[in-house]
Each structure stands twice: as C-alpha cells, then as structure tokens.
Short mmCIF file of C-alpha atoms in Angstrom, two decimals:
data_model
loop_
_atom_site.label_atom_id
_atom_site.label_comp_id
_atom_site.label_asym_id
_atom_site.label_seq_id
_atom_site.Cartn_x
_atom_site.Cartn_y
_atom_site.Cartn_z
CA ILE B 296 7.13 -34.11 -44.08
CA ARG B 297 4.44 -33.84 -41.43
CA TYR B 298 2.56 -30.57 -41.12
CA VAL B 299 3.49 -30.39 -37.44
CA ASP B 300 7.19 -30.59 -38.36
CA TRP B 301 6.71 -27.75 -40.85
CA LEU B 302 4.74 -25.78 -38.26
CA ILE B 303 7.11 -25.97 -35.28
CA PRO B 304 9.75 -23.49 -36.59
CA GLY B 305 6.98 -20.97 -37.21
CA ILE B 306 5.48 -21.48 -33.77
CA LEU B 307 8.86 -20.99 -32.10
CA ALA B 308 9.51 -17.84 -34.15
CA MET B 309 6.04 -16.49 -33.35
CA ASN B 310 6.65 -17.07 -29.64
CA MET B 311 9.93 -15.18 -29.93
CA MET B 312 8.21 -12.32 -31.75
CA PHE B 313 5.52 -11.85 -29.09
CA SER B 314 8.05 -12.14 -26.25
CA ALA B 315 10.34 -9.61 -27.91
CA LEU B 316 7.80 -7.01 -29.01
CA PHE B 317 5.61 -6.96 -25.93
CA GLY B 318 8.32 -7.94 -23.46
CA ILE B 319 10.44 -4.91 -24.36
CA GLY B 320 8.21 -2.38 -26.12
CA TYR B 321 5.53 -2.28 -23.46
CA VAL B 322 8.10 -2.23 -20.64
CA ILE B 323 10.02 0.73 -22.07
CA VAL B 324 6.84 2.77 -22.35
CA ARG B 325 6.00 1.91 -18.73
CA TYR B 326 9.51 2.96 -17.66
CA ARG B 327 8.98 6.30 -19.38
CA LYS B 328 5.53 6.78 -17.87
CA ASN B 329 6.74 5.94 -14.35
CA GLY B 330 9.76 8.25 -14.55
CA VAL B 331 12.40 5.50 -14.57
CA LEU B 332 13.89 6.74 -17.84
CA LYS B 333 13.92 10.31 -16.57
CA ARG B 334 16.13 9.23 -13.67
CA LEU B 335 18.39 7.27 -15.99
CA LYS B 336 18.80 10.38 -18.12
CA ALA B 337 20.72 11.97 -15.23
CA THR B 338 23.39 9.28 -15.55
CA PRO B 339 26.15 9.15 -18.20
CA LEU B 340 24.19 6.39 -19.95
CA SER B 341 23.53 7.10 -23.63
CA ALA B 342 20.39 6.04 -25.46
CA LEU B 343 22.37 3.56 -27.55
CA GLU B 344 23.97 2.02 -24.46
CA PHE B 345 20.59 1.71 -22.76
CA LEU B 346 18.97 0.10 -25.79
CA THR B 347 21.90 -2.28 -26.26
CA ALA B 348 21.69 -3.34 -22.61
CA GLN B 349 17.95 -3.94 -22.99
CA ILE B 350 18.56 -6.09 -26.07
CA ALA B 351 21.21 -8.17 -24.29
CA SER B 352 19.11 -8.73 -21.17
CA ARG B 353 15.96 -9.69 -23.08
CA LEU B 354 17.80 -11.83 -25.61
CA TRP B 355 18.88 -14.51 -23.16
CA LEU B 356 15.49 -14.57 -21.47
CA ILE B 357 13.68 -15.11 -24.77
CA MET B 358 16.17 -17.75 -25.90
CA ALA B 359 15.70 -19.62 -22.61
CA ILE B 360 11.91 -19.49 -22.96
CA THR B 361 12.14 -20.69 -26.56
CA THR B 362 14.33 -23.60 -25.48
CA PHE B 363 11.75 -24.70 -22.91
CA VAL B 364 8.90 -24.33 -25.42
CA PHE B 365 10.75 -26.42 -27.99
CA ALA B 366 11.71 -29.07 -25.45
CA GLY B 367 8.12 -29.34 -24.24
CA THR B 368 6.76 -29.50 -27.78
CA ASN B 369 9.27 -32.15 -28.74
CA LEU B 370 7.99 -34.43 -25.99
CA PHE B 371 4.64 -34.66 -27.76
CA VAL B 372 5.52 -34.58 -31.47
CA ASP B 373 8.99 -36.17 -31.62
CA PHE B 374 10.42 -33.53 -33.96
CA ALA B 375 13.33 -34.65 -36.15
CA MET B 376 16.07 -32.01 -36.34
CA PHE B 377 18.12 -32.24 -39.55
CA GLY B 378 20.38 -29.21 -39.27
CA SER B 379 22.99 -27.94 -36.85
CA TRP B 380 21.90 -26.79 -33.41
CA LEU B 381 24.58 -24.10 -33.54
CA ASP B 382 23.24 -22.77 -36.84
CA LEU B 383 19.74 -22.75 -35.39
CA PHE B 384 21.00 -20.88 -32.33
CA ILE B 385 22.58 -18.25 -34.59
CA ILE B 386 19.47 -17.62 -36.71
CA PHE B 387 17.28 -17.56 -33.59
CA THR B 388 19.65 -15.12 -31.88
CA LEU B 389 19.75 -12.77 -34.86
CA GLY B 390 16.01 -13.05 -35.35
CA THR B 391 15.35 -12.28 -31.69
CA ILE B 392 17.63 -9.25 -31.82
CA SER B 393 15.72 -7.93 -34.83
CA MET B 394 12.39 -8.38 -33.02
CA ILE B 395 13.63 -6.75 -29.81
CA SER B 396 15.07 -3.88 -31.85
CA LEU B 397 11.73 -3.41 -33.58
CA GLY B 398 10.00 -3.31 -30.20
CA LEU B 399 12.48 -0.69 -28.98
CA LEU B 400 11.95 1.36 -32.12
CA ILE B 401 8.19 1.37 -31.59
CA ALA B 402 8.60 2.38 -27.94
CA ALA B 403 11.31 4.98 -28.60
CA ARG B 404 9.00 7.97 -28.18
CA LEU B 405 5.70 6.66 -26.84
CA SER B 406 4.47 7.48 -23.35
CA SER B 407 1.02 5.89 -23.54
CA GLU B 408 0.77 2.19 -22.69
CA GLU B 409 -2.54 1.97 -24.52
CA LEU B 410 -1.06 3.42 -27.72
CA ALA B 411 1.97 1.16 -27.41
CA ALA B 412 -0.24 -1.92 -27.02
CA GLY B 413 -2.27 -0.87 -30.06
CA LEU B 414 0.79 -0.34 -32.24
CA LEU B 415 2.41 -3.58 -31.12
CA ASN B 416 -0.76 -5.49 -31.97
CA LEU B 417 -1.04 -3.64 -35.27
CA ILE B 418 2.43 -4.84 -36.21
CA SER B 419 2.50 -8.31 -34.69
CA TRP B 420 -0.79 -9.77 -35.89
CA PRO B 421 -0.31 -9.01 -39.60
CA MET B 422 3.19 -10.48 -39.28
CA ILE B 423 1.70 -13.76 -38.07
CA PHE B 424 -0.44 -14.14 -41.18
CA LEU B 425 2.01 -12.69 -43.72
CA SER B 426 5.18 -14.44 -42.56
CA GLY B 427 4.17 -18.04 -43.17
CA VAL B 428 3.68 -19.17 -39.59
CA TRP B 429 0.60 -21.29 -40.29
CA PHE B 430 0.69 -21.79 -44.06
CA SER B 431 3.02 -21.35 -47.03
CA LEU B 432 2.82 -18.14 -49.06
CA GLU B 433 4.00 -19.80 -52.27
CA GLY B 434 0.55 -19.67 -53.89
CA SER B 435 -0.34 -16.20 -52.63
CA PRO B 436 -0.44 -13.09 -54.87
CA PRO B 437 2.96 -11.54 -55.70
CA VAL B 438 2.14 -8.39 -53.73
CA ILE B 439 1.61 -10.48 -50.58
CA GLN B 440 4.91 -12.29 -51.10
CA GLN B 441 6.71 -8.98 -51.62
CA LEU B 442 5.13 -7.50 -48.52
CA ALA B 443 6.19 -10.54 -46.52
CA GLN B 444 9.82 -9.88 -47.44
CA LEU B 445 9.65 -6.62 -45.50
CA LEU B 446 8.92 -8.44 -42.25
CA PRO B 447 11.70 -9.78 -39.99
CA LEU B 448 9.53 -12.70 -38.91
CA THR B 449 9.45 -13.98 -42.51
CA HIS B 450 13.23 -14.25 -42.71
CA LEU B 451 13.50 -15.77 -39.24
CA ILE B 452 10.97 -18.47 -40.11
CA ASP B 453 12.48 -19.15 -43.54
CA GLY B 454 15.96 -19.53 -42.05
CA ALA B 455 14.79 -21.69 -39.15
CA ARG B 456 12.75 -23.99 -41.40
CA ALA B 457 15.66 -24.39 -43.80
CA ILE B 458 17.92 -25.50 -40.94
CA MET B 459 15.45 -27.61 -38.96
CA ILE B 460 13.70 -29.35 -41.86
CA ASP B 461 16.08 -29.20 -44.84
CA GLY B 462 19.38 -29.46 -42.97
CA ALA B 463 20.64 -26.16 -44.40
CA ASN B 464 23.78 -24.48 -43.10
CA LEU B 465 24.68 -20.83 -42.54
CA ILE B 466 25.84 -20.38 -46.13
CA ASP B 467 22.47 -21.59 -47.38
CA ILE B 468 20.61 -19.07 -45.24
CA ALA B 469 23.06 -16.20 -45.75
CA PRO B 470 20.34 -14.00 -47.35
CA GLN B 471 18.10 -14.38 -44.30
CA LEU B 472 21.00 -13.71 -41.93
CA GLY B 473 22.03 -10.63 -43.89
CA ILE B 474 18.52 -9.19 -43.99
CA LEU B 475 17.96 -9.77 -40.27
CA ALA B 476 21.31 -8.14 -39.47
CA LEU B 477 20.46 -5.16 -41.68
CA MET B 478 17.01 -4.78 -40.13
CA SER B 479 18.46 -4.98 -36.62
CA THR B 480 21.03 -2.31 -37.42
CA ILE B 481 18.42 0.03 -38.89
CA PHE B 482 15.96 -0.50 -36.03
CA ILE B 483 18.64 0.11 -33.38
CA ALA B 484 20.07 3.17 -35.13
CA VAL B 485 16.70 4.82 -35.69
CA GLY B 486 15.49 3.85 -32.23
CA ALA B 487 18.59 5.32 -30.55
CA ALA B 488 18.39 8.52 -32.63
CA SER B 489 14.71 9.08 -31.85
CA PHE B 490 14.74 7.82 -28.25
CA ARG B 491 13.03 10.06 -25.71
CA TRP B 492 13.90 9.77 -22.02
CA GLU B 493 10.81 11.64 -20.81
#
C-alpha cells in the first residue's frame, strides 16, 4: 500500500474535525456574545432542539466539503477505494456528528471567543498527533495508545481506513461505530444540560 493511500482517510477525517470544531464551537460563542442566543431563549426552542438543529445544518455542509476535498485529492493520487461508499458515508456521518457534538460541548457555556479558540486548539492539535493522522501508533508506548482510544478522531480514522483500504464492512467496524455513537450521545447530553443562552 502506498503511504498516500494510507494517509488520505486521516487527512479527510482531520479536515472534518477542524470544520466541525471551529465551524460550530466558535460560531456558538459568537452567537452568545452578540446576543443571538439571548433572543432565541425567548422562543419555545429548547437547548437540545437548538443543538440538534446546529448538528444537522453543519453535518451536510461538512460532508459536502469533504466530498469535494476527496474528489480533488483523487484527481492527483488516483486513490483505490476497496470498501463500500455507503459504509464510508455512515462512518463519516457518525464521526462528523461526534466532532460537531464535541464542539458544541466546548462552546456550551463560553462567552469569550479568545477562550473558545484556545480550548478548541488545545483539543484539536493533540488529536491530530495522537489519532494516527500522519503515522501509525502501533509502535508507540501503551499509554499513548490508550489515550488515543479516548479521542473520537482515532475511531473515525480507524473505521475509515478499514473501509477504504481493507474493504471492511459495517460489522467489521462495529466497535468504532459504537464508540462514536456513545461519544456523540454523551457530548450532546452534557452539552444540552450545561448550555447557557446568555
């Protein structure tokens, strides 16, 4: 397998992570700072409904961007896809939801754009190096491998690589799907419970 073939799933997942975290987390904080959320508070809209709507709206935008990035990349490297496009769509969708949910959780109570940017960077950059975007973690110390399992990006990349390179199906990546679903549920629940309109 070429290194570029191994790298592409990680690059796509990294692009999704940045788009999700900064595209939603930073925006929510700006909404709060500008008083948009305060006005929405006067409506019957609940925090959970608002967060769910944000996830849905951002999801399709990120998936569209990822599709264009992959199509453009494929023009130059001629990537060979071995798995199902539907399976890849499912793992990408679930992975994106988990990333958006994490961004919403981070922004649930913040009102400072500077603090939000700092926290988002603090979370995103370690994820890049600990999730296997650029290199495999197989030879790394056990503590690093265990820490990587706590990151949604790790499971998104593992699932995407299994489908795109190894031709795996949804049953093969059931652990990754389950973990991403669990993380998404926890992030959304905690984010909705701690959400501050003002």
